[in-house]
Amino acid sequence: MRPLLWIASALAVARAEDGLDGWLRYARLRDCHTGGQLDDFATSIVALNATEGAPLHTAAHELQVGIQGILGLELDVSDSVTDKDTSSIIVATAQAYEDEFGSLPEAVDLIEDGFYLSNKGDDTVIIGSNERGALYGAFEYLSMLAQGNFDEVAYSTNPDAPIRWANQWDNLWDNGTHGPVERGYGGVSIFYDGVGHVREDLSRVPMLGRLLASIRVNGIVINNVNADPTILSERNWDGVEEIANLFRPWGVRIGMSLNFASPQTFGGLDSFDPLDDQVIDWWQGISDEMYERVPDFAGYLVKANSEGQPGPLTYNRTLADGANMFAKTIAPHGGIVMFRAFVYNHLADWTDWHADRANAAVEFFAELDGQFDDNVVVQIKYGPIDFQVREPVSPLFSTLRETAMAIELQVTQEYLGQQCHLVYLPPLWQTILDFDLRVDGQESRTRDVLNGNVFGKKLGGYTAVTNVGMDPTWLGSHLSMSNLYAFGRLAWDPTLDSGAILDDWTRLTFGLGRSVRETIRAMSLESWPAYENYTGNLGIQTLTDILYTHYGPNPASQDNNGWGQWTRADGDSIGMDRTVRNGTGNAGQYQPEVAARYEETETTPDDLMLWFHHVPYTFELHSGKTVIQHFYDAHYAGAETAATFPKRWETLRGRVDDERFEHELYRLTYQAGHSLVWRDAINEFYRNLSGIPDVHDRVRHHPWRIEAEDMTLDGYVPVDVEPAETASQYRAVVTNGTGTAATTLDFPDGTYNLAVNYYDVVGGNATYSVALDGKTVGTWQGDAEFRLGKFPSEFLDGHSAIRVTFEGVPIRRGDELVVTGVADGSEQAPLDYVSVLPLGVVD
Ligand code: GCU
């Protein structure tokens, strides 16, 4: 047996639970979970023909690290079998296994990237169709062990689709507008230094490669779709090569976003016309250099003629001409072009009742079907608009019969709470993946379009916009990592149950305790419905500020601009009329059975009613409620659910390590407060617009609130807030130095939760304190922008509005309550209101 140069003792060093290992912690199992399993456990790992730097070598190393961590066993590793009598874990490609043993086990039935795993008796065999598959099998085995699962198994598993890619929207330049990672909330880029170059320190790259390989993601696009041509600068080539080298041992191939105008803006040509020979030669040169440096380069990602990005339409060439130009330069090397279907006019005419951004993808791409080269894959966002809290599936999936397609999901919670709100996304994704598009009247689920079964395409699959950063939590929040984990699992097998995926993730991330698993599962599965409830209902989209941060509430921002995320809300009615009969015709872009369903309110499900129909606020839904009452009720229900999250998390104190416990407690508490901001802003907005009161009399009725502007102010002055509905009674108070807001409480004696709503903007850390009869109840700082990672706001608005709560405060009638704020920088210690809440009341 030839020992390879792997040194077990350097491995598995205990580290703080900072999240860096994600779900690959390999925490030691307790004896009660291993129960006798260790006695005849394998004594060595054989990685047949492993070569350093290749995935099989990684697999053996990972098995060694993992088994030492999980079971405390130190196994030797070698690359050949010498003593057939000792029990080993054999990890190999199918070819190497067959060469060594003469034949494969019967159940081996593999396609590219697939693997076979068997652990019958004391022999464990992991066979990959290729080295990547073998690595996936090793991770699968480790995942079983880490979950205390010693079941005997023998099965083959294969990917549902070949493309399983992450798309990092990382910028080379941190120019402050979108940050180092566009829509990133987990710190600066792991790839770029923010001043135009690949970073010197790329130590996070293999760590990410490890996480991605463990969920069977086989590709990653390493720069923003809004691509900066200087990624192709002389200096960056070495860096790009280095990134590829660091991912390669994990079987992760890199891809790159291209800027269509590069030949002109960067290459010095006078054109970027895709049919111009000079332009084609220029790109051929780039592709040739790429493959020389990165022989396994996966391909390009192109965003063209979208949101101001250049593209072939400038030269009156088709989008297919543009895509094919790139495709031809990399086809000989086996590369592919992911060409985004996110093409639309962001300067649309909102006064035109028939205009509709949701129509754009089919309008642009339907006529190009059949014109794309074989190595072009059209990458389509899950819905027709843009990662909203609820969208119908994009009709393009049932339109392109001759074109390879991939779906674009978003682990990045751009419109879904930006990783400050717990929102577990797989249930949303599965509404899309499971949807039956009824192509030619036959069952045709979106997932079966993606795996090629519906239209017979070999290429296809899954991409997710991811936004990892240098933060040790990767995404900014530990709980958000379940979305990344689930993306990979679903891209491999979209029929998996989202709850079961979550159980695996929780065991791996937080250990095997039942209460931890059950609590996280219940909260996570309730989180998307809750978020939908308190943000945007009935298919009206996430009613966020689409012109600024995409985070907090601002329903007015949807309409009267060219971006096309319209709600068409007026004093009487709301919703986009997308019918063929009278509206934008969008319903007609679906296959006939689906189109007929969406054409009529009678057959449109409530959760998409306002996506497809413009109806009065008094329109009665299938549920029996009116639209407006549904809005009110849903917003109250959603915020009520979010209010339970910190309480339920609290029950895990001591069961989850302190570091991660406190981190999430802060965020879940924040979410509970921010869901109230959402609730009140949206309800107030539509109460104003419709003039229709809440039948339960909650909206505008807050008996436990005291407005800051109504208190006795010293050093504080009232200001209007914009949008008005993001302040209780539309106003707040600010100070330039120290301000106090005082009031005499007039509530019955008792114990209350004392909440203060204020605004936490960028530009300073104001300090606050609240006192009762001269005794301090609590102090805090306006430092959420440093703690949360979401896109911050400079203004008093729905993004900066935030709540702090002091629980169980004894209060007597006549107590003098004083809130003191001390401004810092441009943060003027803004205050909105104080709520004196009887225990159990959420308001
Ligand atoms: C959204 C998002 C942008 C992104 C774009 C895209 O509009 O806000 O940041 O560039 O989608 O997907 O290309």
mmCIF file with all atom_site columns, N, CA and C and ligand atoms in Angstrom, residues 169 178 182-183 185 224-226 303 306-307 309 340 342 344 357 381 385-387 408 410 414-415 465 546 548-550 563 565, ligand 1:
data_model
loop_
_atom_site.group_PDB
_atom_site.id
_atom_site.type_symbol
_atom_site.label_atom_id
_atom_site.label_alt_id
_atom_site.label_comp_id
_atom_site.label_asym_id
_atom_site.label_entity_id
_atom_site.label_seq_id
_atom_site.pdbx_PDB_ins_code
_atom_site.Cartn_x
_atom_site.Cartn_y
_atom_site.Cartn_z
_atom_site.occupancy
_atom_site.B_iso_or_equiv
_atom_site.pdbx_formal_charge
_atom_site.auth_seq_id
_atom_site.auth_comp_id
_atom_site.auth_asym_id
_atom_site.auth_atom_id
_atom_site.pdbx_PDB_model_num
ATOM   1   N N  . TRP A 1 169 ? -22.643 37.441 -8.578  1.00 0.00 ? 169 TRP A N  1
ATOM   2   C CA . TRP A 1 169 ? -22.675 38.754 -9.221  1.00 0.00 ? 169 TRP A CA 1
ATOM   3   C C  . TRP A 1 169 ? -21.599 39.654 -8.601  1.00 0.00 ? 169 TRP A C  1
ATOM   4   N N  . HIS A 1 178 ? -23.653 49.558 -6.070  1.00 0.00 ? 178 HIS A N  1
ATOM   5   C CA . HIS A 1 178 ? -24.244 48.244 -5.793  1.00 0.00 ? 178 HIS A CA 1
ATOM   6   C C  . HIS A 1 178 ? -23.391 47.429 -4.839  1.00 0.00 ? 178 HIS A C  1
ATOM   7   N N  . GLU A 1 182 ? -22.979 42.579 -6.321  1.00 0.00 ? 182 GLU A N  1
ATOM   8   C CA . GLU A 1 182 ? -24.303 43.159 -6.594  1.00 0.00 ? 182 GLU A CA 1
ATOM   9   C C  . GLU A 1 182 ? -25.349 42.311 -5.886  1.00 0.00 ? 182 GLU A C  1
ATOM   10  N N  . ARG A 1 183 ? -26.183 42.994 -5.089  1.00 0.00 ? 183 ARG A N  1
ATOM   11  C CA . ARG A 1 183 ? -27.185 42.303 -4.263  1.00 0.00 ? 183 ARG A CA 1
ATOM   12  C C  . ARG A 1 183 ? -26.518 41.317 -3.298  1.00 0.00 ? 183 ARG A C  1
ATOM   13  N N  . TYR A 1 185 ? -25.010 40.606 0.523   1.00 0.00 ? 185 TYR A N  1
ATOM   14  C CA . TYR A 1 185 ? -25.191 41.091 1.899   1.00 0.00 ? 185 TYR A CA 1
ATOM   15  C C  . TYR A 1 185 ? -24.274 40.332 2.852   1.00 0.00 ? 185 TYR A C  1
ATOM   16  N N  . ASN A 1 224 ? -20.084 39.471 -12.128 1.00 0.00 ? 224 ASN A N  1
ATOM   17  C CA . ASN A 1 224 ? -21.421 40.011 -12.292 1.00 0.00 ? 224 ASN A CA 1
ATOM   18  C C  . ASN A 1 224 ? -21.911 39.915 -13.733 1.00 0.00 ? 224 ASN A C  1
ATOM   19  N N  . VAL A 1 225 ? -23.194 39.636 -13.868 1.00 0.00 ? 225 VAL A N  1
ATOM   20  C CA . VAL A 1 225 ? -23.801 39.669 -15.209 1.00 0.00 ? 225 VAL A CA 1
ATOM   21  C C  . VAL A 1 225 ? -23.708 41.060 -15.828 1.00 0.00 ? 225 VAL A C  1
ATOM   22  N N  . ASN A 1 226 ? -23.707 42.074 -14.989 1.00 0.00 ? 226 ASN A N  1
ATOM   23  C CA . ASN A 1 226 ? -23.435 43.425 -15.486 1.00 0.00 ? 226 ASN A CA 1
ATOM   24  C C  . ASN A 1 226 ? -21.907 43.502 -15.558 1.00 0.00 ? 226 ASN A C  1
ATOM   25  N N  . LYS A 1 303 ? -25.444 38.769 -20.481 1.00 0.00 ? 303 LYS A N  1
ATOM   26  C CA . LYS A 1 303 ? -26.628 39.625 -20.319 1.00 0.00 ? 303 LYS A CA 1
ATOM   27  C C  . LYS A 1 303 ? -26.499 40.701 -21.387 1.00 0.00 ? 303 LYS A C  1
ATOM   28  N N  . SER A 1 306 ? -30.127 44.541 -22.053 1.00 0.00 ? 306 SER A N  1
ATOM   29  C CA . SER A 1 306 ? -31.006 44.493 -20.887 1.00 0.00 ? 306 SER A CA 1
ATOM   30  C C  . SER A 1 306 ? -30.519 45.503 -19.869 1.00 0.00 ? 306 SER A C  1
ATOM   31  N N  . GLU A 1 307 ? -31.419 46.309 -19.379 1.00 0.00 ? 307 GLU A N  1
ATOM   32  C CA . GLU A 1 307 ? -31.100 47.284 -18.333 1.00 0.00 ? 307 GLU A CA 1
ATOM   33  C C  . GLU A 1 307 ? -29.843 48.085 -18.679 1.00 0.00 ? 307 GLU A C  1
ATOM   34  N N  . GLN A 1 309 ? -27.401 47.328 -20.645 1.00 0.00 ? 309 GLN A N  1
ATOM   35  C CA . GLN A 1 309 ? -26.224 46.577 -21.095 1.00 0.00 ? 309 GLN A CA 1
ATOM   36  C C  . GLN A 1 309 ? -26.193 46.519 -22.628 1.00 0.00 ? 309 GLN A C  1
ATOM   37  N N  . ARG A 1 340 ? -28.849 35.015 -21.300 1.00 0.00 ? 340 ARG A N  1
ATOM   38  C CA . ARG A 1 340 ? -29.982 35.323 -20.418 1.00 0.00 ? 340 ARG A CA 1
ATOM   39  C C  . ARG A 1 340 ? -31.203 35.824 -21.177 1.00 0.00 ? 340 ARG A C  1
ATOM   40  N N  . PHE A 1 342 ? -33.391 37.539 -19.745 1.00 0.00 ? 342 PHE A N  1
ATOM   41  C CA . PHE A 1 342 ? -33.807 38.731 -18.987 1.00 0.00 ? 342 PHE A CA 1
ATOM   42  C C  . PHE A 1 342 ? -33.577 39.969 -19.859 1.00 0.00 ? 342 PHE A C  1
ATOM   43  N N  . TYR A 1 344 ? -35.510 43.129 -21.579 1.00 0.00 ? 344 TYR A N  1
ATOM   44  C CA . TYR A 1 344 ? -36.768 43.892 -21.568 1.00 0.00 ? 344 TYR A CA 1
ATOM   45  C C  . TYR A 1 344 ? -36.435 45.374 -21.637 1.00 0.00 ? 344 TYR A C  1
ATOM   46  N N  . ARG A 1 357 ? -43.994 44.290 -19.209 1.00 0.00 ? 357 ARG A N  1
ATOM   47  C CA . ARG A 1 357 ? -42.647 43.717 -19.118 1.00 0.00 ? 357 ARG A CA 1
ATOM   48  C C  . ARG A 1 357 ? -42.691 42.191 -19.088 1.00 0.00 ? 357 ARG A C  1
ATOM   49  N N  . LYS A 1 381 ? -35.130 33.473 -15.881 1.00 0.00 ? 381 LYS A N  1
ATOM   50  C CA . LYS A 1 381 ? -35.549 33.655 -14.480 1.00 0.00 ? 381 LYS A CA 1
ATOM   51  C C  . LYS A 1 381 ? -36.852 32.905 -14.252 1.00 0.00 ? 381 LYS A C  1
ATOM   52  N N  . ILE A 1 385 ? -41.020 38.372 -14.374 1.00 0.00 ? 385 ILE A N  1
ATOM   53  C CA . ILE A 1 385 ? -40.531 39.697 -13.979 1.00 0.00 ? 385 ILE A CA 1
ATOM   54  C C  . ILE A 1 385 ? -39.140 39.579 -13.350 1.00 0.00 ? 385 ILE A C  1
ATOM   55  N N  . ASP A 1 386 ? -39.061 39.410 -12.038 1.00 0.00 ? 386 ASP A N  1
ATOM   56  C CA . ASP A 1 386 ? -37.730 39.514 -11.433 1.00 0.00 ? 386 ASP A CA 1
ATOM   57  C C  . ASP A 1 386 ? -37.723 39.027 -9.988  1.00 0.00 ? 386 ASP A C  1
ATOM   58  N N  . PHE A 1 387 ? -37.668 37.734 -9.778  1.00 0.00 ? 387 PHE A N  1
ATOM   59  C CA . PHE A 1 387 ? -37.448 37.183 -8.434  1.00 0.00 ? 387 PHE A CA 1
ATOM   60  C C  . PHE A 1 387 ? -38.426 37.726 -7.381  1.00 0.00 ? 387 PHE A C  1
ATOM   61  N N  . GLU A 1 408 ? -33.137 30.195 -13.858 1.00 0.00 ? 408 GLU A N  1
ATOM   62  C CA . GLU A 1 408 ? -32.322 31.020 -12.965 1.00 0.00 ? 408 GLU A CA 1
ATOM   63  C C  . GLU A 1 408 ? -33.130 31.254 -11.686 1.00 0.00 ? 408 GLU A C  1
ATOM   64  N N  . GLN A 1 410 ? -32.768 32.342 -7.386  1.00 0.00 ? 410 GLN A N  1
ATOM   65  C CA . GLN A 1 410 ? -31.950 33.324 -6.662  1.00 0.00 ? 410 GLN A CA 1
ATOM   66  C C  . GLN A 1 410 ? -31.838 32.942 -5.190  1.00 0.00 ? 410 GLN A C  1
ATOM   67  N N  . GLU A 1 414 ? -32.835 38.913 -2.915  1.00 0.00 ? 414 GLU A N  1
ATOM   68  C CA . GLU A 1 414 ? -32.916 40.324 -3.287  1.00 0.00 ? 414 GLU A CA 1
ATOM   69  C C  . GLU A 1 414 ? -34.250 40.970 -2.928  1.00 0.00 ? 414 GLU A C  1
ATOM   70  N N  . TYR A 1 415 ? -35.334 40.332 -3.329  1.00 0.00 ? 415 TYR A N  1
ATOM   71  C CA . TYR A 1 415 ? -36.684 40.858 -3.036  1.00 0.00 ? 415 TYR A CA 1
ATOM   72  C C  . TYR A 1 415 ? -37.311 40.083 -1.889  1.00 0.00 ? 415 TYR A C  1
ATOM   73  N N  . VAL A 1 465 ? -28.459 32.551 -8.653  1.00 0.00 ? 465 VAL A N  1
ATOM   74  C CA . VAL A 1 465 ? -27.683 33.712 -8.260  1.00 0.00 ? 465 VAL A CA 1
ATOM   75  C C  . VAL A 1 465 ? -27.350 33.523 -6.789  1.00 0.00 ? 465 VAL A C  1
ATOM   76  N N  . ILE A 1 546 ? -38.786 49.564 -5.515  1.00 0.00 ? 546 ILE A N  1
ATOM   77  C CA . ILE A 1 546 ? -38.046 49.008 -6.663  1.00 0.00 ? 546 ILE A CA 1
ATOM   78  C C  . ILE A 1 546 ? -37.068 50.019 -7.245  1.00 0.00 ? 546 ILE A C  1
ATOM   79  N N  . TYR A 1 548 ? -34.956 51.816 -5.334  1.00 0.00 ? 548 TYR A N  1
ATOM   80  C CA . TYR A 1 548 ? -33.831 52.051 -4.429  1.00 0.00 ? 548 TYR A CA 1
ATOM   81  C C  . TYR A 1 548 ? -33.261 50.713 -3.969  1.00 0.00 ? 548 TYR A C  1
ATOM   82  N N  . THR A 1 549 ? -33.636 50.245 -2.828  1.00 0.00 ? 549 THR A N  1
ATOM   83  C CA . THR A 1 549 ? -32.887 49.105 -2.281  1.00 0.00 ? 549 THR A CA 1
ATOM   84  C C  . THR A 1 549 ? -33.528 47.724 -2.474  1.00 0.00 ? 549 THR A C  1
ATOM   85  N N  . HIS A 1 550 ? -34.768 47.671 -2.958  1.00 0.00 ? 550 HIS A N  1
ATOM   86  C CA . HIS A 1 550 ? -35.491 46.394 -3.087  1.00 0.00 ? 550 HIS A CA 1
ATOM   87  C C  . HIS A 1 550 ? -35.675 45.704 -1.733  1.00 0.00 ? 550 HIS A C  1
ATOM   88  N N  . TRP A 1 563 ? -40.053 50.882 -15.323 1.00 0.00 ? 563 TRP A N  1
ATOM   89  C CA . TRP A 1 563 ? -39.496 49.573 -14.951 1.00 0.00 ? 563 TRP A CA 1
ATOM   90  C C  . TRP A 1 563 ? -40.471 48.407 -15.119 1.00 0.00 ? 563 TRP A C  1
ATOM   91  N N  . GLN A 1 565 ? -42.823 47.067 -13.236 1.00 0.00 ? 565 GLN A N  1
ATOM   92  C CA . GLN A 1 565 ? -43.279 46.179 -12.145 1.00 0.00 ? 565 GLN A CA 1
ATOM   93  C C  . GLN A 1 565 ? -44.594 46.727 -11.595 1.00 0.00 ? 565 GLN A C  1
HETATM 94  C C1 . GCU B 2 .   ? -32.377 42.828 -11.093 1.00 0.00 ? 1   GCU B C1 1
HETATM 95  C C2 . GCU B 2 .   ? -31.366 43.259 -10.096 1.00 0.00 ? 1   GCU B C2 1
HETATM 96  C C3 . GCU B 2 .   ? -30.110 43.745 -10.731 1.00 0.00 ? 1   GCU B C3 1
HETATM 97  C C4 . GCU B 2 .   ? -29.593 42.696 -11.697 1.00 0.00 ? 1   GCU B C4 1
HETATM 98  C C5 . GCU B 2 .   ? -30.679 42.284 -12.660 1.00 0.00 ? 1   GCU B C5 1
HETATM 99  C C6 . GCU B 2 .   ? -30.308 41.090 -13.503 1.00 0.00 ? 1   GCU B C6 1
HETATM 100 O O1 . GCU B 2 .   ? -32.881 43.904 -11.805 1.00 0.00 ? 1   GCU B O1 1
HETATM 101 O O2 . GCU B 2 .   ? -31.892 44.266 -9.303  1.00 0.00 ? 1   GCU B O2 1
HETATM 102 O O3 . GCU B 2 .   ? -29.193 43.977 -9.706  1.00 0.00 ? 1   GCU B O3 1
HETATM 103 O O4 . GCU B 2 .   ? -28.531 43.191 -12.385 1.00 0.00 ? 1   GCU B O4 1
HETATM 104 O O5 . GCU B 2 .   ? -31.821 41.900 -11.964 1.00 0.00 ? 1   GCU B O5 1
HETATM 105 O O6 . GCU B 2 .   ? -30.756 40.002 -13.178 1.00 0.00 ? 1   GCU B O6 1
HETATM 106 O O7 . GCU B 2 .   ? -29.602 41.224 -14.469 1.00 0.00 ? 1   GCU B O7 1
#
